[in-house]
Amino acid sequence: MTQAGTNTYLLGGDDGLAVIDPGPDDSVHLDLVMRTIGRARVSHILVTHSHLDHSAMAPRLADRTGAPVLAFGSPEMGRSPRMAQLATTMPLGGGEGADTTFRWDRRLEDGAIVEGAEWTLRVLWTPGHYGNHLCFAWNDRIFTGDLVMGWATSIVSPPDGDMAQYLASCERLARQSASVLFPGHGDPVTDPADRIAWLIAHRKAREAQVLKHLRGGPADAETLARAIYTDTPAALIPAATRNVLAHLLDLHERGRVAADPHPGPTASFALR
């Protein structure tokens, strides 16, 4: 689900580099990053979110460079009130790829400014794919982690993923009028407005498909996923089911569907 792997970005020069998304805990990846850093001083390690393919290398890179790790915090700190409530009252599943041991040295608030010797980044809190997800704006270019990727859509898996938050974050990103997006996976996005508009339209089309299938009668998330994602390989149906669940929980919150006995992965959902 990471295509060619995770993009690790180096921003700055010899007097102070920012490393954005150190990547997975992989020695080959670490050696490549260190060779690219060379003699430069690393002043900041920035993490978009604490999925293992983005954050797991942070402790080893910090040990090698002495640089602090900067991030929003734990996924729980970024959950919407609704997801926080659901997570405490029922098993929602999820947790795919979570870096459960992730630690940070400095917590970044929304709107914070991080400065290096030759660069300035503005922090955008953009939950949805993950509660603690951040984007980093560098003038009119933005490092987008997994909010906007260059090759596919992102999984939204409750409770750390939240469809309403995801769409709101995409809309916020669209208002930034970026010239280029640098995603966590895939090539740079050189048509940000079109890409973000497509992602929003895609999610709304999925919602419409969910509602359409529910007109035929109540169903759970997996049944709906198998009916909607007909061209998806069987190995990816669990991820598709999590996306459908995210839509269903959002629709339930908005009063569009009812859940029996309560909203969750095994619930039967029906149109109101």
Backbone as CSV, one residue per row, in Angstrom:
resi,resn,N_x,N_y,N_z,CA_x,CA_y,CA_z,C_x,C_y,C_z
1,MET,0.812,-1.209,0.000,0.000,0.000,0.000,0.851,1.268,0.000
2,THR,2.151,1.135,-0.212,3.023,2.312,-0.245,3.668,2.507,-1.618
3,GLN,3.168,1.813,-2.641,3.698,1.906,-4.001,5.202,1.646,-3.973
4,ALA,6.029,2.596,-4.396,7.474,2.374,-4.446,8.151,2.596,-3.102
5,GLY,7.380,2.949,-2.080,7.968,3.208,-0.770,7.627,4.604,-0.288
6,THR,8.243,4.982,0.821,7.971,6.281,1.440,8.984,7.313,0.975
7,ASN,8.484,8.489,0.637,9.358,9.604,0.275,9.878,10.286,1.535
8,THR,11.202,10.327,1.682,11.847,11.092,2.740,12.446,12.335,2.108
9,TYR,12.065,13.501,2.627,12.506,14.769,2.031,13.564,15.429,2.900
10,LEU,14.577,15.994,2.260,15.605,16.783,2.924,15.469,18.220,2.442
11,LEU,15.285,19.137,3.376,15.059,20.546,3.041,16.102,21.399,3.731
12,GLY,16.820,22.215,2.952,17.807,23.112,3.528,19.183,22.888,2.942
13,GLY,20.200,23.285,3.708,21.575,23.165,3.250,22.484,22.678,4.362
14,ASP,23.790,22.863,4.175,24.760,22.322,5.122,24.595,22.873,6.528
15,ASP,24.073,24.101,6.650,23.961,24.732,7.967,22.734,24.282,8.756
16,GLY,21.867,23.498,8.121,20.709,23.037,8.868,19.665,22.401,7.978
17,LEU,19.589,21.076,8.013,18.625,20.335,7.211,17.412,19.943,8.044
18,ALA,16.248,20.000,7.423,15.066,19.356,7.972,14.873,18.041,7.236
19,VAL,14.667,16.971,7.977,14.309,15.683,7.389,12.820,15.489,7.629
20,ILE,12.058,15.412,6.564,10.608,15.259,6.656,10.239,13.812,6.353
21,ASP,9.619,13.146,7.318,9.244,11.734,7.254,10.466,10.833,7.079
22,PRO,11.112,10.468,8.194,12.302,9.610,8.117,12.057,8.293,7.415
23,GLY,10.819,7.784,7.485,10.504,6.541,6.783,10.456,5.338,7.693
24,PRO,10.428,4.145,7.109,10.316,2.909,7.891,11.628,2.556,8.575
25,ASP,11.543,1.704,9.570,12.728,1.255,10.301,13.454,0.218,9.451
26,ASP,14.212,0.721,8.497,14.882,-0.121,7.513,16.315,0.376,7.368
27,SER,17.282,-0.493,7.589,18.687,-0.072,7.592,19.141,0.428,6.229
28,VAL,18.642,-0.167,5.162,19.015,0.294,3.821,18.513,1.721,3.607
29,HIS,17.282,1.972,4.027,16.718,3.314,3.892,17.514,4.309,4.732
30,LEU,17.846,3.931,5.966,18.609,4.817,6.835,19.968,5.136,6.236
31,ASP,20.665,4.128,5.715,21.984,4.356,5.120,21.887,5.300,3.937
32,LEU,20.833,5.158,3.128,20.666,6.050,1.976,20.419,7.480,2.436
33,VAL,19.589,7.650,3.455,19.326,8.993,3.979,20.606,9.609,4.531
34,MET,21.380,8.820,5.289,22.603,9.358,5.884,23.640,9.711,4.817
35,ARG,23.726,8.897,3.756,24.656,9.230,2.675,24.234,10.516,1.979
36,THR,22.945,10.708,1.830,22.461,11.921,1.179,22.699,13.144,2.064
37,ILE,22.546,12.983,3.363,22.815,14.075,4.302,24.285,14.476,4.248
38,GLY,25.163,13.498,4.150,26.590,13.784,4.071,27.089,14.516,5.298
39,ARG,27.776,15.638,5.083,28.358,16.410,6.180,27.409,17.491,6.708
40,ALA,26.241,17.593,6.153,25.295,18.615,6.593,24.818,18.330,8.020
41,ARG,24.423,19.393,8.693,23.880,19.256,10.043,22.360,19.152,9.959
42,VAL,21.815,18.118,10.580,20.359,17.969,10.636,19.855,18.698,11.881
43,SER,18.981,19.687,11.677,18.486,20.488,12.794,17.099,20.066,13.251
44,HIS,16.308,19.440,12.356,14.943,19.061,12.699,14.583,17.750,12.002
45,ILE,13.840,16.905,12.701,13.220,15.713,12.111,11.713,15.910,12.251
46,LEU,11.031,16.048,11.128,9.602,16.350,11.116,8.824,15.125,10.641
47,VAL,7.753,14.796,11.344,6.961,13.608,11.033,5.533,14.039,10.702
48,THR,5.045,13.656,9.518,3.678,14.020,9.151,2.658,13.259,9.981
49,HIS,2.919,11.981,10.273,1.999,11.198,11.100,2.681,9.898,11.500
50,SER,2.133,9.275,12.534,2.831,8.133,13.132,2.342,6.798,12.594
51,HIS,2.429,6.633,11.290,2.346,5.312,10.678,3.771,4.795,10.505
52,LEU,3.939,3.487,10.629,5.281,2.903,10.651,6.110,3.250,9.425
53,ASP,5.471,3.417,8.268,6.244,3.704,7.066,6.706,5.148,7.008
54,HIS,6.268,5.990,7.942,6.691,7.393,7.967,7.539,7.738,9.190
55,SER,7.229,7.138,10.335,7.814,7.598,11.596,8.791,6.639,12.251
56,ALA,8.786,5.368,11.870,9.532,4.366,12.642,11.036,4.599,12.639
57,MET,11.545,5.268,11.601,12.985,5.535,11.542,13.400,6.710,12.424
58,ALA,12.452,7.480,12.925,12.786,8.698,13.659,13.749,8.473,14.821
59,PRO,13.551,7.461,15.688,14.493,7.309,16.808,15.922,7.043,16.355
60,ARG,16.111,6.189,15.350,17.467,5.875,14.895,18.101,7.083,14.226
61,LEU,17.302,7.824,13.455,17.848,9.020,12.813,18.196,10.077,13.857
62,ALA,17.389,10.203,14.879,17.683,11.152,15.953,18.963,10.768,16.681
63,ASP,19.158,9.472,16.901,20.389,9.021,17.550,21.610,9.334,16.697
64,ARG,21.480,9.173,15.386,22.619,9.386,14.491,22.941,10.868,14.315
65,THR,21.923,11.729,14.395,22.118,13.150,14.058,22.026,14.089,15.255
66,GLY,21.412,13.630,16.346,21.206,14.505,17.493,20.068,15.485,17.330
67,ALA,19.301,15.379,16.253,18.217,16.322,15.986,16.947,15.914,16.726
68,PRO,16.126,16.875,17.143,14.862,16.555,17.810,13.799,16.120,16.810
69,VAL,12.840,15.343,17.314,11.709,14.878,16.511,10.509,15.774,16.813
70,LEU,9.905,16.319,15.758,8.777,17.220,15.895,7.547,16.590,15.239
71,ALA,6.410,16.613,15.959,5.192,15.991,15.447,4.000,16.560,16.206
72,PHE,2.800,16.213,15.753,1.580,16.702,16.405,1.369,16.036,17.746
73,GLY,1.696,14.755,17.845,1.472,14.009,19.070,0.918,12.636,18.754
74,SER,0.200,12.053,19.686,-0.368,10.730,19.486,-1.629,10.819,18.628
75,PRO,-2.031,9.709,17.983,-3.274,9.735,17.196,-4.486,10.118,18.037
76,GLU,-4.506,9.684,19.308,-5.647,9.978,20.167,-5.827,11.476,20.365
77,MET,-4.724,12.235,20.322,-4.799,13.676,20.523,-5.485,14.372,19.356
78,GLY,-5.579,13.693,18.219,-6.173,14.317,17.051,-7.542,13.774,16.684
79,ARG,-8.072,12.848,17.466,-9.374,12.274,17.138,-10.493,13.296,17.328
80,SER,-11.501,13.197,16.469,-12.692,14.010,16.652,-13.421,13.546,17.909
81,PRO,-14.238,14.410,18.522,-14.989,13.986,19.707,-15.821,12.732,19.450
82,ARG,-16.424,12.628,18.254,-17.241,11.466,17.939,-16.406,10.195,17.922
83,MET,-15.221,10.234,17.272,-14.372,9.052,17.218,-13.826,8.708,18.596
84,ALA,-13.496,9.721,19.382,-13.013,9.464,20.738,-14.082,8.756,21.556
85,GLN,-15.341,9.182,21.396,-16.440,8.545,22.118,-16.643,7.108,21.663
86,LEU,-16.677,6.894,20.346,-16.885,5.541,19.831,-15.766,4.600,20.263
87,ALA,-14.530,5.103,20.257,-13.384,4.260,20.593,-13.425,3.784,22.039
88,THR,-14.089,4.542,22.902,-14.153,4.153,24.312,-15.358,3.282,24.625
89,THR,-16.320,3.199,23.710,-17.550,2.464,24.004,-17.683,1.156,23.240
90,MET,-16.864,0.960,22.196,-16.992,-0.267,21.419,-15.691,-0.547,20.664
91,PRO,-15.448,-1.801,20.289,-14.261,-2.118,19.493,-14.471,-1.704,18.039
92,LEU,-13.710,-0.721,17.595,-13.827,-0.246,16.217,-12.802,-0.892,15.293
93,GLY,-11.829,-1.634,15.857,-10.777,-2.183,15.016,-9.818,-1.085,14.590
94,GLY,-9.265,-1.219,13.392,-8.326,-0.215,12.892,-6.924,-0.456,13.415
95,GLY,-6.143,0.586,13.433,-4.770,0.505,13.905,-3.796,-0.039,12.893
96,GLU,-4.193,-0.098,11.608,-3.297,-0.634,10.580,-2.032,0.220,10.471
97,GLY,-0.879,-0.423,10.625,0.380,0.278,10.427,0.718,1.294,11.482
98,ALA,0.057,1.259,12.629,0.292,2.265,13.662,1.664,2.086,14.310
99,ASP,2.357,3.200,14.514,3.628,3.201,15.231,3.304,3.407,16.707
100,THR,3.048,2.317,17.412,2.546,2.403,18.776,3.595,2.871,19.779
101,THR,4.862,2.862,19.394,5.919,3.311,20.307,6.440,4.694,19.937
102,PHE,5.744,5.382,19.038,6.226,6.676,18.558,6.346,7.693,19.697
103,ARG,7.479,8.393,19.734,7.722,9.449,20.710,8.253,10.678,19.984
104,TRP,7.967,11.835,20.528,8.411,13.079,19.915,9.044,13.955,20.990
105,ASP,9.905,14.873,20.541,10.578,15.792,21.457,9.864,17.130,21.556
106,ARG,9.196,17.528,20.492,8.491,18.810,20.486,7.160,18.626,19.778
107,ARG,6.083,19.022,20.442,4.753,18.916,19.847,4.462,20.158,19.012
108,LEU,3.950,19.937,17.821,3.639,21.025,16.900,2.136,21.292,16.893
109,GLU,1.763,22.519,17.187,0.370,22.932,17.117,0.039,23.391,15.700
110,ASP,-1.237,23.355,15.376,-1.696,23.899,14.097,-1.303,25.369,13.998
111,GLY,-0.720,25.736,12.868,-0.305,27.117,12.649,1.092,27.455,13.138
112,ALA,1.766,26.510,13.781,3.121,26.770,14.273,4.075,27.034,13.110
113,ILE,5.105,27.791,13.387,6.158,28.084,12.416,7.437,27.386,12.870
114,VAL,8.026,26.620,11.973,9.299,25.948,12.240,10.325,26.540,11.294
115,GLU,11.434,27.025,11.853,12.432,27.726,11.040,13.785,27.035,11.119
116,GLY,14.451,26.978,9.989,15.816,26.514,9.903,16.708,27.606,9.346
117,ALA,17.946,27.248,9.059,18.902,28.248,8.583,18.488,28.825,7.227
118,GLU,17.856,28.027,6.379,17.536,28.474,5.021,16.085,28.203,4.637
119,TRP,15.229,27.930,5.597,13.857,27.558,5.259,12.916,27.883,6.413
120,THR,11.660,28.027,6.070,10.588,28.230,7.047,9.404,27.362,6.646
121,LEU,8.855,26.638,7.605,7.693,25.784,7.365,6.537,26.237,8.255
122,ARG,5.342,26.221,7.677,4.113,26.505,8.420,3.362,25.187,8.610
123,VAL,2.958,24.918,9.835,2.336,23.646,10.193,0.834,23.716,9.970
124,LEU,0.314,22.714,9.259,-1.125,22.572,9.045,-1.572,21.245,9.650
125,TRP,-2.443,21.313,10.652,-3.005,20.073,11.209,-4.101,19.604,10.264
126,THR,-3.931,18.407,9.713,-4.825,17.906,8.663,-5.261,16.474,8.981
127,PRO,-6.074,16.276,10.021,-6.525,14.921,10.377,-7.473,14.369,9.326
128,GLY,-7.693,13.085,9.395,-8.601,12.413,8.474,-8.057,11.058,8.092
129,HIS,-6.885,11.051,7.457,-6.186,9.782,7.252,-5.708,9.251,8.591
130,TYR,-5.259,10.157,9.448,-4.795,9.809,10.778,-5.006,11.025,11.665
131,GLY,-5.312,10.783,12.935,-5.652,11.896,13.809,-4.534,12.889,14.021
132,ASN,-3.282,12.423,13.983,-2.158,13.322,14.249,-1.456,13.775,12.963
133,HIS,-2.177,13.756,11.849,-1.562,14.058,10.558,-1.294,15.551,10.402
134,LEU,-0.085,15.869,9.943,0.323,17.239,9.647,0.759,17.369,8.197
135,CYS,0.537,18.538,7.629,1.190,18.945,6.388,2.117,20.108,6.713
136,PHE,3.129,20.294,5.894,4.110,21.352,6.119,4.193,22.234,4.879
137,ALA,3.808,23.504,5.023,3.808,24.449,3.899,5.139,25.178,3.845
138,TRP,5.791,25.079,2.704,7.073,25.747,2.437,6.811,26.741,1.311
139,ASN,6.539,27.986,1.698,6.084,28.999,0.741,4.823,28.468,0.052
140,ASP,4.837,28.340,-1.276,3.632,27.843,-1.950,3.749,26.365,-2.317
141,ARG,4.632,25.652,-1.650,4.772,24.211,-1.829,4.464,23.529,-0.506
142,ILE,3.817,22.387,-0.574,3.348,21.745,0.655,3.719,20.267,0.654
143,PHE,4.300,19.823,1.768,4.567,18.410,2.004,3.302,17.815,2.634
144,THR,2.684,16.862,1.940,1.325,16.453,2.302,1.214,15.076,2.947
145,GLY,2.319,14.385,3.203,2.206,13.078,3.843,1.259,12.181,3.079
146,ASP,0.286,11.612,3.787,-0.683,10.722,3.156,-2.046,11.381,2.961
147,LEU,-2.157,12.675,3.233,-3.437,13.338,2.968,-3.714,13.344,1.470
148,VAL,-2.738,13.782,0.702,-2.821,13.737,-0.763,-1.587,13.015,-1.256
149,MET,-1.787,11.878,-1.893,-0.678,11.104,-2.444,-0.672,11.232,-3.962
150,GLY,0.474,10.939,-4.543,0.628,11.115,-5.965,0.207,9.926,-6.798
151,TRP,-0.282,8.855,-6.170,-0.561,7.655,-6.961,-1.867,6.961,-6.597
152,ALA,-2.465,7.270,-5.438,-3.670,6.564,-5.020,-4.370,7.375,-3.944
153,THR,-5.564,6.931,-3.568,-6.242,7.523,-2.427,-5.711,6.892,-1.141
154,SER,-6.007,7.522,-0.013,-5.526,7.056,1.280,-6.612,6.270,1.989
155,ILE,-6.213,5.301,2.779,-7.171,4.601,3.622,-7.615,5.537,4.737
156,VAL,-8.891,5.465,5.080,-9.452,6.201,6.212,-10.075,5.145,7.123
157,SER,-9.370,4.808,8.198,-9.758,3.676,9.043,-10.050,4.145,10.460
158,PRO,-11.322,4.176,10.869,-11.679,4.607,12.227,-11.050,3.704,13.293
159,PRO,-10.778,4.229,14.492,-11.073,5.596,14.931,-9.981,6.612,14.626
160,ASP,-8.793,6.162,14.204,-7.733,7.119,13.892,-8.008,7.837,12.581
161,GLY,-8.729,7.202,11.697,-9.180,7.852,10.478,-10.617,8.314,10.632
162,ASP,-10.944,9.438,10.018,-12.265,10.037,10.170,-12.621,10.697,8.840
163,MET,-13.721,10.228,8.202,-14.044,10.711,6.869,-14.403,12.194,6.855
164,ALA,-15.147,12.655,7.864,-15.493,14.074,7.909,-14.240,14.920,8.051
165,GLN,-13.320,14.498,8.916,-12.062,15.233,9.064,-11.255,15.194,7.780
166,TYR,-11.245,14.038,7.116,-10.465,13.904,5.883,-10.941,14.896,4.829
167,LEU,-12.235,14.964,4.615,-12.771,15.879,3.603,-12.514,17.334,3.992
168,ALA,-12.658,17.645,5.280,-12.384,19.011,5.731,-10.912,19.373,5.523
169,SER,-10.017,18.414,5.764,-8.589,18.678,5.564,-8.269,18.871,4.090
170,CYS,-8.898,18.080,3.215,-8.696,18.278,1.780,-9.172,19.657,1.351
171,GLU,-10.325,20.066,1.859,-10.841,21.390,1.515,-9.935,22.494,2.041
172,ARG,-9.383,22.288,3.244,-8.445,23.277,3.768,-7.186,23.350,2.908
173,LEU,-6.703,22.192,2.498,-5.511,22.177,1.659,-5.768,22.888,0.341
174,ALA,-6.962,22.709,-0.212,-7.293,23.366,-1.475,-7.232,24.888,-1.332
175,ARG,-7.579,25.402,-0.166,-7.575,26.855,0.052,-6.176,27.437,0.177
176,GLN,-5.165,26.579,0.275,-3.786,27.071,0.405,-3.211,27.542,-0.932
177,SER,-3.847,27.188,-2.034,-3.404,27.593,-3.378,-1.951,27.223,-3.627
178,ALA,-1.597,25.994,-3.327,-0.220,25.528,-3.522,0.094,25.373,-5.001
179,SER,1.370,25.529,-5.323,1.817,25.303,-6.706,2.246,23.864,-6.924
180,VAL,2.764,23.216,-5.872,3.219,21.828,-5.943,2.941,21.169,-4.598
181,LEU,2.533,19.907,-4.645,2.409,19.100,-3.440,3.461,18.000,-3.477
182,PHE,4.145,17.817,-2.360,5.133,16.751,-2.238,4.559,15.678,-1.316
183,PRO,4.048,14.575,-1.878,3.345,13.570,-1.081,4.278,12.572,-0.405
184,GLY,3.716,11.821,0.515,4.480,10.776,1.198,4.770,9.583,0.323
185,HIS,3.992,9.422,-0.743,4.191,8.322,-1.689,3.873,8.829,-3.090
186,GLY,4.680,8.449,-4.042,4.423,8.850,-5.415,5.135,10.130,-5.797
187,ASP,4.926,10.535,-7.040,5.602,11.707,-7.602,4.991,13.007,-7.100
188,PRO,5.726,14.116,-7.227,5.137,15.418,-6.898,3.857,15.662,-7.685
189,VAL,2.918,16.336,-7.036,1.643,16.671,-7.667,1.745,18.099,-8.186
190,THR,1.772,18.254,-9.497,1.964,19.575,-10.096,0.653,20.262,-10.475
191,ASP,-0.454,19.585,-10.244,-1.781,20.178,-10.471,-2.606,20.048,-9.193
192,PRO,-2.185,20.704,-8.105,-2.816,20.486,-6.802,-4.326,20.693,-6.795
193,ALA,-4.796,21.762,-7.419,-6.227,22.042,-7.377,-7.029,20.903,-8.005
194,ASP,-6.566,20.414,-9.144,-7.282,19.327,-9.821,-7.221,18.042,-9.014
195,ARG,-6.064,17.753,-8.457,-5.909,16.512,-7.696,-6.790,16.519,-6.452
196,ILE,-6.786,17.618,-5.723,-7.590,17.687,-4.501,-9.072,17.628,-4.842
197,ALA,-9.470,18.331,-5.904,-10.873,18.290,-6.327,-11.286,16.870,-6.693
198,TRP,-10.387,16.144,-7.358,-10.692,14.754,-7.714,-10.856,13.900,-6.466
199,LEU,-9.984,14.082,-5.483,-10.071,13.285,-4.261,-11.391,13.535,-3.532
200,ILE,-11.797,14.789,-3.439,-13.060,15.107,-2.778,-14.225,14.502,-3.546
201,ALA,-14.212,14.658,-4.871,-15.286,14.099,-5.695,-15.329,12.579,-5.584
202,HIS,-14.157,11.949,-5.511,-14.080,10.493,-5.387,-14.739,10.028,-4.093
203,ARG,-14.446,10.702,-2.985,-15.038,10.305,-1.705,-16.551,10.522,-1.722
204,LYS,-16.993,11.608,-2.327,-18.428,11.859,-2.380,-19.127,10.837,-3.275
205,ALA,-18.437,10.399,-4.325,-19.006,9.352,-5.187,-19.102,8.039,-4.425
206,ARG,-18.112,7.726,-3.595,-18.176,6.516,-2.773,-19.357,6.602,-1.799
207,GLU,-19.563,7.760,-1.209,-20.696,7.931,-0.312,-22.006,7.675,-1.056
208,ALA,-22.095,8.198,-2.265,-23.302,7.985,-3.059,-23.509,6.501,-3.356
209,GLN,-22.411,5.776,-3.604,-22.529,4.339,-3.844,-23.023,3.610,-2.599
210,VAL,-22.520,4.001,-1.432,-22.973,3.384,-0.188,-24.478,3.585,-0.021
211,LEU,-24.946,4.806,-0.217,-26.369,5.096,-0.063,-27.199,4.341,-1.098
212,LYS,-26.680,4.251,-2.310,-27.398,3.526,-3.366,-27.594,2.069,-2.986
213,HIS,-26.538,1.414,-2.502,-26.646,-0.003,-2.153,-27.533,-0.213,-0.934
214,LEU,-27.572,0.760,-0.031,-28.437,0.616,1.140,-29.912,0.744,0.777
215,ARG,-30.208,1.283,-0.383,-31.610,1.327,-0.823,-32.153,-0.088,-1.057
216,GLY,-31.236,-1.026,-1.268,-31.655,-2.418,-1.439,-31.865,-3.149,-0.138
217,GLY,-31.577,-2.507,0.980,-31.770,-3.125,2.282,-30.559,-2.952,3.174
218,PRO,-30.696,-3.249,4.462,-29.594,-3.091,5.413,-28.388,-3.958,5.037
219,ALA,-27.203,-3.492,5.422,-25.973,-4.233,5.143,-24.882,-3.754,6.085
220,ASP,-23.865,-4.612,6.270,-22.712,-4.198,7.066,-21.615,-3.677,6.146
221,ALA,-20.539,-3.198,6.744,-19.484,-2.540,5.976,-18.814,-3.489,4.983
222,GLU,-18.539,-4.726,5.394,-17.864,-5.652,4.485,-18.749,-6.013,3.296
223,THR,-20.023,-6.249,3.550,-20.934,-6.571,2.450,-20.984,-5.432,1.441
224,LEU,-21.046,-4.209,1.936,-21.074,-3.051,1.050,-19.754,-2.916,0.288
225,ALA,-18.637,-3.155,0.963,-17.334,-3.044,0.297,-17.228,-4.025,-0.858
226,ARG,-17.679,-5.251,-0.646,-17.594,-6.262,-1.710,-18.523,-5.913,-2.874
227,ALA,-19.624,-5.254,-2.585,-20.543,-4.863,-3.652,-20.044,-3.649,-4.425
228,ILE,-19.292,-2.761,-3.750,-18.846,-1.505,-4.367,-17.485,-1.656,-5.030
229,TYR,-16.539,-2.304,-4.362,-15.163,-2.419,-4.857,-15.034,-3.703,-5.681
230,THR,-15.744,-3.770,-6.776,-15.796,-5.013,-7.558,-14.505,-5.295,-8.311
231,ASP,-13.701,-4.291,-8.578,-12.444,-4.491,-9.309,-11.233,-4.529,-8.383
232,THR,-11.452,-4.554,-7.083,-10.366,-4.510,-6.111,-9.872,-5.920,-5.807
233,PRO,-8.544,-6.153,-5.810,-8.031,-7.471,-5.437,-8.512,-7.893,-4.053
234,ALA,-8.701,-9.185,-3.874,-9.241,-9.704,-2.616,-8.403,-9.283,-1.413
235,ALA,-7.088,-9.183,-1.604,-6.213,-8.824,-0.487,-6.459,-7.404,0.019
236,LEU,-7.080,-6.558,-0.807,-7.319,-5.163,-0.417,-8.747,-4.917,0.058
237,ILE,-9.583,-5.955,0.054,-10.956,-5.780,0.520,-11.014,-5.346,1.989
238,PRO,-10.147,-5.862,2.876,-10.182,-5.353,4.251,-9.949,-3.844,4.332
239,ALA,-9.023,-3.321,3.539,-8.797,-1.867,3.533,-10.010,-1.141,2.975
240,ALA,-10.614,-1.694,1.922,-11.818,-1.095,1.353,-12.952,-1.088,2.375
241,THR,-13.040,-2.150,3.157,-14.077,-2.230,4.183,-13.907,-1.138,5.226
242,ARG,-12.658,-0.827,5.563,-12.412,0.248,6.530,-12.848,1.595,5.957
243,ASN,-12.603,1.829,4.667,-13.065,3.064,4.035,-14.588,3.156,4.072
244,VAL,-15.267,2.043,3.769,-16.728,2.041,3.793,-17.239,2.307,5.209
245,LEU,-16.598,1.692,6.198,-16.990,1.942,7.583,-16.862,3.424,7.919
246,ALA,-15.787,4.056,7.465,-15.602,5.488,7.719,-16.758,6.288,7.122
247,HIS,-17.179,5.926,5.908,-18.332,6.591,5.303,-19.597,6.357,6.126
248,LEU,-19.806,5.122,6.560,-21.012,4.787,7.314,-21.066,5.539,8.642
249,LEU,-19.948,5.632,9.333,-19.929,6.354,10.601,-20.194,7.838,10.385
250,ASP,-19.670,8.391,9.289,-19.941,9.785,8.970,-21.423,9.982,8.641
251,LEU,-21.994,9.081,7.854,-23.410,9.165,7.513,-24.285,9.011,8.760
252,HIS,-23.873,8.131,9.676,-24.608,7.958,10.926,-24.565,9.235,11.753
253,GLU,-23.407,9.843,11.837,-23.266,11.093,12.589,-24.156,12.185,12.007
254,ARG,-24.335,12.183,10.705,-25.152,13.196,10.021,-26.631,12.825,9.951
255,GLY,-26.992,11.679,10.527,-28.386,11.282,10.575,-28.921,10.699,9.284
256,ARG,-28.025,10.269,8.387,-28.471,9.716,7.109,-28.752,8.219,7.192
257,VAL,-28.085,7.524,8.103,-28.294,6.084,8.257,-28.464,5.745,9.726
258,ALA,-29.101,4.602,9.979,-29.239,4.052,11.325,-28.388,2.794,11.435
259,ALA,-27.980,2.459,12.655,-27.128,1.290,12.896,-27.785,0.357,13.891
260,ASP,-27.683,-0.946,13.630,-28.236,-1.961,14.513,-27.141,-2.963,14.859
261,PRO,-26.766,-3.171,16.138,-27.367,-2.514,17.293,-26.754,-1.151,17.605
262,HIS,-25.530,-0.911,17.159,-24.851,0.355,17.370,-23.806,0.494,16.272
263,PRO,-23.355,1.717,15.951,-22.418,1.894,14.836,-21.069,1.250,15.115
264,GLY,-20.629,0.392,14.208,-19.357,-0.286,14.368,-19.096,-1.216,13.207
265,PRO,-17.979,-1.943,13.208,-17.574,-2.771,12.061,-18.565,-3.872,11.715
266,THR,-19.275,-4.433,12.684,-20.177,-5.544,12.413,-21.638,-5.117,12.403
267,ALA,-21.906,-3.832,12.566,-23.286,-3.354,12.625,-23.967,-3.475,11.267
268,SER,-25.256,-3.583,11.309,-26.075,-3.530,10.100,-26.600,-2.099,9.964
269,PHE,-26.310,-1.474,8.830,-26.705,-0.088,8.595,-27.884,-0.050,7.622
270,ALA,-28.780,0.902,7.853,-29.951,1.053,6.988,-30.234,2.543,6.796
271,LEU,-30.846,2.876,5.692,-31.226,4.259,5.436,-32.248,4.723,6.460
272,ARG,-32.140,5.971,6.865,-33.173,6.553,7.726,-34.321,7.074,6.861
